[in-house]
Short mmCIF file of N, CA and C in Angstrom, two decimals:
data_model
loop_
_atom_site.label_atom_id
_atom_site.label_comp_id
_atom_site.label_asym_id
_atom_site.label_seq_id
_atom_site.Cartn_x
_atom_site.Cartn_y
_atom_site.Cartn_z
N MET I 1 79.77 193.93 142.92
CA MET I 1 78.83 192.90 142.52
C MET I 1 77.44 193.44 142.77
N GLY I 2 76.58 193.36 141.77
CA GLY I 2 75.22 193.87 141.86
C GLY I 2 74.30 192.90 142.56
N LYS I 3 73.04 193.32 142.64
CA LYS I 3 72.06 192.48 143.32
C LYS I 3 71.81 191.17 142.58
N GLY I 4 71.86 191.19 141.25
CA GLY I 4 71.59 189.99 140.48
C GLY I 4 72.52 188.84 140.80
N PRO I 5 73.84 189.02 140.69
CA PRO I 5 74.76 187.93 141.01
C PRO I 5 74.70 187.51 142.48
N ARG I 6 74.48 188.47 143.36
CA ARG I 6 74.41 188.15 144.78
C ARG I 6 73.19 187.28 145.07
N ARG I 7 72.06 187.63 144.46
CA ARG I 7 70.85 186.83 144.64
C ARG I 7 71.01 185.44 144.03
N ALA I 8 71.67 185.37 142.90
CA ALA I 8 71.90 184.08 142.26
C ALA I 8 72.79 183.20 143.14
N ALA I 9 73.82 183.79 143.74
CA ALA I 9 74.70 183.03 144.62
C ALA I 9 73.95 182.56 145.86
N THR I 10 73.10 183.41 146.41
CA THR I 10 72.31 183.03 147.57
C THR I 10 71.34 181.91 147.22
N ALA I 11 70.69 182.01 146.08
CA ALA I 11 69.76 180.96 145.65
C ALA I 11 70.50 179.65 145.43
N PHE I 12 71.67 179.71 144.81
CA PHE I 12 72.47 178.50 144.61
C PHE I 12 72.85 177.86 145.94
N ALA I 13 73.25 178.69 146.91
CA ALA I 13 73.63 178.17 148.22
C ALA I 13 72.44 177.49 148.90
N CYS I 14 71.26 178.09 148.80
CA CYS I 14 70.07 177.48 149.40
C CYS I 14 69.73 176.15 148.75
N ILE I 15 69.82 176.09 147.45
CA ILE I 15 69.53 174.85 146.72
C ILE I 15 70.57 173.78 147.08
N ALA I 16 71.83 174.17 147.19
CA ALA I 16 72.88 173.21 147.55
C ALA I 16 72.64 172.65 148.95
N ILE I 17 72.21 173.49 149.88
CA ILE I 17 71.93 173.03 151.25
C ILE I 17 70.76 172.06 151.25
N ILE I 18 69.73 172.35 150.48
CA ILE I 18 68.56 171.46 150.41
C ILE I 18 68.96 170.10 149.83
N PHE I 19 69.72 170.10 148.73
CA PHE I 19 70.16 168.83 148.14
C PHE I 19 71.08 168.07 149.09
N SER I 20 71.97 168.77 149.76
CA SER I 20 72.87 168.13 150.71
C SER I 20 72.08 167.46 151.82
N SER I 21 71.08 168.14 152.35
CA SER I 21 70.26 167.56 153.41
C SER I 21 69.49 166.34 152.91
N ALA I 22 68.96 166.44 151.70
CA ALA I 22 68.20 165.32 151.15
C ALA I 22 69.09 164.09 150.97
N PHE I 23 70.27 164.28 150.42
CA PHE I 23 71.18 163.15 150.22
C PHE I 23 71.68 162.60 151.55
N ASP I 24 71.83 163.46 152.54
CA ASP I 24 72.25 162.98 153.85
C ASP I 24 71.20 162.07 154.46
N MET I 25 69.93 162.39 154.25
CA MET I 25 68.86 161.52 154.76
C MET I 25 68.77 160.22 153.97
N LEU I 26 69.08 160.28 152.68
CA LEU I 26 68.94 159.10 151.83
C LEU I 26 70.03 158.05 152.04
N ASP I 27 71.24 158.47 152.38
CA ASP I 27 72.33 157.50 152.42
C ASP I 27 72.11 156.42 153.47
N GLY I 28 71.60 156.79 154.64
CA GLY I 28 71.31 155.78 155.65
C GLY I 28 70.18 154.86 155.25
N ALA I 29 69.15 155.44 154.61
CA ALA I 29 68.01 154.63 154.17
C ALA I 29 68.43 153.63 153.09
N VAL I 30 69.28 154.06 152.19
CA VAL I 30 69.76 153.17 151.13
C VAL I 30 70.60 152.04 151.73
N ALA I 31 71.42 152.37 152.72
CA ALA I 31 72.23 151.33 153.36
C ALA I 31 71.34 150.30 154.06
N LYS I 32 70.28 150.78 154.71
CA LYS I 32 69.37 149.85 155.39
C LYS I 32 68.61 148.98 154.39
N LEU I 33 68.15 149.58 153.31
CA LEU I 33 67.42 148.82 152.30
C LEU I 33 68.30 147.75 151.66
N GLY I 34 69.55 148.08 151.42
CA GLY I 34 70.47 147.14 150.80
C GLY I 34 71.12 146.20 151.79
N ASN I 35 70.75 146.34 153.08
CA ASN I 35 71.33 145.51 154.13
C ASN I 35 72.86 145.60 154.12
N ARG I 36 73.36 146.83 154.01
CA ARG I 36 74.80 147.06 153.94
C ARG I 36 75.26 147.97 155.06
N ILE I 37 74.72 147.76 156.25
CA ILE I 37 75.06 148.59 157.40
C ILE I 37 76.32 148.03 158.04
N THR I 38 77.33 148.89 158.20
CA THR I 38 78.58 148.48 158.85
C THR I 38 78.97 149.55 159.88
N PRO I 39 79.76 149.18 160.87
CA PRO I 39 80.24 150.19 161.83
C PRO I 39 81.06 151.28 161.14
N PHE I 40 81.87 150.88 160.18
CA PHE I 40 82.66 151.88 159.45
C PHE I 40 81.76 152.86 158.72
N GLY I 41 80.68 152.38 158.13
CA GLY I 41 79.75 153.26 157.43
C GLY I 41 79.10 154.25 158.37
N GLY I 42 78.79 153.80 159.58
CA GLY I 42 78.21 154.71 160.57
C GLY I 42 79.17 155.82 160.97
N VAL I 43 80.44 155.43 161.19
CA VAL I 43 81.46 156.42 161.54
C VAL I 43 81.70 157.38 160.37
N LEU I 44 81.79 156.82 159.18
CA LEU I 44 82.01 157.65 157.99
C LEU I 44 80.86 158.63 157.80
N ASP I 45 79.63 158.17 157.96
CA ASP I 45 78.47 159.04 157.80
C ASP I 45 78.49 160.16 158.82
N SER I 46 78.79 159.85 160.07
CA SER I 46 78.85 160.88 161.10
C SER I 46 79.96 161.88 160.83
N THR I 47 81.10 161.38 160.37
CA THR I 47 82.22 162.27 160.06
C THR I 47 81.88 163.21 158.91
N ILE I 48 81.29 162.67 157.86
CA ILE I 48 80.91 163.51 156.71
C ILE I 48 79.85 164.53 157.13
N ASP I 49 78.94 164.13 158.03
CA ASP I 49 77.93 165.08 158.53
C ASP I 49 78.59 166.25 159.25
N ARG I 50 79.60 165.97 160.06
CA ARG I 50 80.28 167.04 160.79
C ARG I 50 81.07 167.94 159.83
N VAL I 51 81.69 167.36 158.82
CA VAL I 51 82.40 168.17 157.83
C VAL I 51 81.41 169.06 157.09
N SER I 52 80.26 168.51 156.75
CA SER I 52 79.23 169.29 156.09
C SER I 52 78.77 170.45 156.98
N ASP I 53 78.57 170.18 158.27
CA ASP I 53 78.21 171.24 159.20
C ASP I 53 79.28 172.33 159.24
N GLY I 54 80.53 171.90 159.23
CA GLY I 54 81.63 172.87 159.25
C GLY I 54 81.61 173.78 158.04
N PHE I 55 81.38 173.21 156.86
CA PHE I 55 81.30 174.04 155.66
C PHE I 55 80.10 174.98 155.70
N LEU I 56 78.97 174.48 156.18
CA LEU I 56 77.76 175.29 156.25
C LEU I 56 77.95 176.48 157.18
N PHE I 57 78.35 176.21 158.42
CA PHE I 57 78.54 177.30 159.38
C PHE I 57 79.73 178.18 159.01
N GLY I 58 80.76 177.58 158.42
CA GLY I 58 81.90 178.38 157.95
C GLY I 58 81.49 179.36 156.87
N GLY I 59 80.64 178.91 155.96
CA GLY I 59 80.14 179.81 154.92
C GLY I 59 79.31 180.93 155.48
N ILE I 60 78.49 180.62 156.47
CA ILE I 60 77.68 181.67 157.10
C ILE I 60 78.58 182.66 157.83
N ALA I 61 79.56 182.16 158.57
CA ALA I 61 80.49 183.05 159.28
C ALA I 61 81.27 183.91 158.29
N TYR I 62 81.69 183.32 157.18
CA TYR I 62 82.40 184.09 156.14
C TYR I 62 81.51 185.20 155.60
N TRP I 63 80.24 184.88 155.36
CA TRP I 63 79.31 185.89 154.83
C TRP I 63 79.15 187.03 155.83
N PHE I 64 79.01 186.69 157.12
CA PHE I 64 78.88 187.75 158.13
C PHE I 64 80.15 188.59 158.20
N ALA I 65 81.31 187.95 158.06
CA ALA I 65 82.58 188.67 158.19
C ALA I 65 82.91 189.51 156.97
N PHE I 66 82.66 188.98 155.77
CA PHE I 66 83.13 189.66 154.56
C PHE I 66 82.02 190.01 153.59
N GLY I 67 80.78 189.75 153.97
CA GLY I 67 79.65 190.02 153.07
C GLY I 67 79.39 191.51 152.94
N PRO I 68 78.31 191.84 152.26
CA PRO I 68 77.99 193.25 152.05
C PRO I 68 77.71 193.97 153.36
N ALA I 69 78.22 195.17 153.48
CA ALA I 69 78.03 195.96 154.71
C ALA I 69 76.57 196.36 154.88
N THR I 70 75.82 196.33 153.81
CA THR I 70 74.42 196.74 153.88
C THR I 70 73.48 195.59 154.25
N ALA I 71 74.02 194.44 154.61
CA ALA I 71 73.18 193.28 154.91
C ALA I 71 72.30 193.55 156.13
N PHE I 72 72.85 194.21 157.13
CA PHE I 72 72.10 194.53 158.34
C PHE I 72 72.34 196.01 158.69
N PRO I 73 71.77 196.92 157.91
CA PRO I 73 72.12 198.34 158.08
C PRO I 73 71.66 198.93 159.41
N ASN I 74 70.55 198.49 159.97
CA ASN I 74 70.03 199.09 161.20
C ASN I 74 70.25 198.21 162.43
N SER I 75 71.09 197.22 162.31
CA SER I 75 71.31 196.29 163.41
C SER I 75 72.27 196.89 164.43
N PRO I 76 71.90 196.83 165.72
CA PRO I 76 72.82 197.34 166.74
C PRO I 76 73.96 196.37 167.04
N ILE I 77 73.84 195.15 166.53
CA ILE I 77 74.88 194.15 166.79
C ILE I 77 75.94 194.24 165.69
N HIS I 78 77.18 194.22 166.10
CA HIS I 78 78.28 194.33 165.14
C HIS I 78 78.52 193.00 164.43
N ARG I 79 79.14 193.10 163.27
CA ARG I 79 79.41 191.93 162.44
C ARG I 79 80.22 190.88 163.19
N GLU I 80 81.16 191.33 164.01
CA GLU I 80 82.01 190.40 164.74
C GLU I 80 81.19 189.50 165.66
N LEU I 81 80.16 190.08 166.27
CA LEU I 81 79.33 189.28 167.16
C LEU I 81 78.56 188.23 166.38
N TYR I 82 78.10 188.58 165.18
CA TYR I 82 77.42 187.59 164.34
C TYR I 82 78.37 186.43 164.01
N VAL I 83 79.62 186.76 163.72
CA VAL I 83 80.60 185.71 163.41
C VAL I 83 80.81 184.82 164.63
N VAL I 84 80.97 185.42 165.80
CA VAL I 84 81.18 184.65 167.02
C VAL I 84 79.97 183.76 167.31
N LEU I 85 78.76 184.31 167.17
CA LEU I 85 77.56 183.52 167.42
C LEU I 85 77.44 182.35 166.44
N THR I 86 77.84 182.57 165.19
CA THR I 86 77.82 181.49 164.20
C THR I 86 78.80 180.40 164.57
N LEU I 87 79.99 180.79 165.03
CA LEU I 87 80.99 179.80 165.43
C LEU I 87 80.58 179.06 166.70
N VAL I 88 79.85 179.72 167.59
CA VAL I 88 79.31 179.04 168.77
C VAL I 88 78.29 178.00 168.33
N ALA I 89 77.44 178.36 167.36
CA ALA I 89 76.47 177.40 166.83
C ALA I 89 77.20 176.21 166.18
N LEU I 90 78.31 176.48 165.51
CA LEU I 90 79.11 175.40 164.93
C LEU I 90 79.64 174.45 166.01
N MET I 91 80.11 175.02 167.11
CA MET I 91 80.61 174.17 168.20
C MET I 91 79.48 173.30 168.76
N GLY I 92 78.28 173.87 168.84
CA GLY I 92 77.14 173.07 169.29
C GLY I 92 76.82 171.96 168.32
N ALA I 93 76.90 172.25 167.03
CA ALA I 93 76.62 171.22 166.02
C ALA I 93 77.68 170.13 166.04
N LEU I 94 78.92 170.51 166.28
CA LEU I 94 79.99 169.50 166.30
C LEU I 94 79.93 168.65 167.56
N GLY I 95 79.26 169.14 168.59
CA GLY I 95 79.14 168.39 169.83
C GLY I 95 78.04 167.34 169.81
N THR I 96 77.26 167.29 168.74
CA THR I 96 76.16 166.33 168.70
C THR I 96 76.56 165.07 167.97
#
């Protein structure tokens, strides 16, 4: 895969993350405006947020594990450590 498709995939991922974050902020505001706040909605929103975090950090860990070997050519840290650090960040995100 050349630089063109890789850059396009990276740009798509960034745009998807931005839209996901925007919609995550909007759903609570829309519920408040419509006076449709329920305990179930709060639990559902929190659950979907954690699933979203899992996909985000999972994608980053996947990229570190299987991405291009030239991503960090001069880095003294091995790819495995990047994967472990990403999964540690995921555990922190799931704990909030």
